Amino acid sequence: MTTGHGVGPADAAGGPARHLPVMLAEVLAHLAPKDAGRYVDGTFGAGGYTRGILNAADCRVLAIDRDPTAIAAGADLVAEAAGRLTLVNDRFSRLDAVAQEHDFSPLDGVVLDIGVSSMQLDQAERGFSFRRDGPLDMRMGDTGPSAADLVATLDEVQLAHLIWSLGEERHSRPIARAIVKARGESPITRTAQLAEIVTRIVWQKPGEMHPATRTFQALRIAVNEELSELVQALVAAERALAPGGRLVVVTFHSLEDRIVKTFLSNRSKAPSASRHLPQAEGPEPAFRLVAKGVVEPGPDEVAGNPRARSAKLRAAERTNAPAHPGGDLMGLLPAPPPQRHGRRR
């Protein structure tokens, strides 16, 4: 998955901005790179975190991104790193497998920065931005259904559910109704078309985000399966990290942060004891919290990089305990939409 590296949900407008890795100092402080260490940047993007890690210690980095354009753009950094950086075009949900495939295990640290990158927003042809007219695509990779496919095939109930559950948009029902009506007149294939439809439903108040922000966010998350990818990546990091290895995750909206918070809380709690049994029950904690609670950017960074304002960082350190069995956090994901044969509105 290509990363935010400075792009929060309110910035899905895609306005031009210089790439600034969000909370880089805080990320490095919690990751604590060391000489001879092995680190995975699961969301390479424009390489801001990877460069910071390489500069912080004489270590190696395995950087992953599902967007082939991000991998191609990182060629210069690979050359600069002189053998210390490996770039891989893959999903970060497979980071443990990718590390094994490249003889890069166990890991001393994993950093994940969840979201869409400024590079993707700035390329109109990628279809992420509602301020830049282009094909309604939104795919971070180059396979699978596009946002236009979802807009064309989901029924009104499914669209409303998607926009509400993944975009947290309270106007999801009238937006879905308007999309279905509009596509009955002509196919919706451009970002500007969709943005205009949403703007007719949601009024923009001074100082608030663009009316189409949440709808575009919901479609992007659905197209790229971002929440399930995040859950799988957290479990993969748990498996791949060596004892003492650090996991650092930066998120940009509540859906992502809730998953990370619950995962780290679940994995850092001691097993619950029973008064009827002499020993506690359940697996031992796989993580120890490094950051107590959430870490947010300071006012100076927000002033200099407005895209940082919604960022939240959470970090933990791997213990000696075995990884917990299975990906038992899939229940954190929003409920799937109703089946298409359900009642239409």
mmCIF file of N, CA, C and O in Angstrom, residues 26 55-56 67 109 143 207:
data_model
loop_
_atom_site.group_PDB
_atom_site.id
_atom_site.type_symbol
_atom_site.label_atom_id
_atom_site.label_comp_id
_atom_site.label_asym_id
_atom_site.label_seq_id
_atom_site.Cartn_x
_atom_site.Cartn_y
_atom_site.Cartn_z
ATOM 1 N N GLU A 26 9.395 11.837 15.527
ATOM 2 C CA GLU A 26 8.725 10.942 16.470
ATOM 3 C C GLU A 26 8.820 9.482 16.013
ATOM 4 O O GLU A 26 8.988 8.572 16.837
ATOM 5 N N ASN A 55 19.519 7.226 7.374
ATOM 6 C CA ASN A 55 20.384 8.287 7.888
ATOM 7 C C ASN A 55 20.622 8.163 9.397
ATOM 8 O O ASN A 55 21.606 8.687 9.917
ATOM 9 N N ALA A 56 19.711 7.474 10.097
ATOM 10 C CA ALA A 56 19.791 7.400 11.548
ATOM 11 C C ALA A 56 20.776 6.346 12.041
ATOM 12 O O ALA A 56 21.268 6.432 13.176
ATOM 13 N N ASP A 67 2.349 0.083 -5.141
ATOM 14 C CA ASP A 67 2.258 0.972 -6.301
ATOM 15 C C ASP A 67 3.564 0.891 -7.091
ATOM 16 O O ASP A 67 4.612 1.329 -6.611
ATOM 17 N N GLY A 109 12.632 -3.756 13.307
ATOM 18 C CA GLY A 109 11.627 -2.702 13.334
ATOM 19 C C GLY A 109 10.760 -2.715 12.095
ATOM 20 O O GLY A 109 11.193 -3.136 11.016
ATOM 21 N N THR A 143 -4.231 -3.751 -10.523
ATOM 22 C CA THR A 143 -5.194 -4.820 -10.756
ATOM 23 C C THR A 143 -6.446 -4.585 -9.912
ATOM 24 O O THR A 143 -6.448 -3.776 -8.990
ATOM 25 N N GLY A 207 -14.330 26.896 5.991
ATOM 26 C CA GLY A 207 -13.342 26.295 6.871
ATOM 27 C C GLY A 207 -13.450 24.791 7.008
ATOM 28 O O GLY A 207 -12.600 24.166 7.653
#
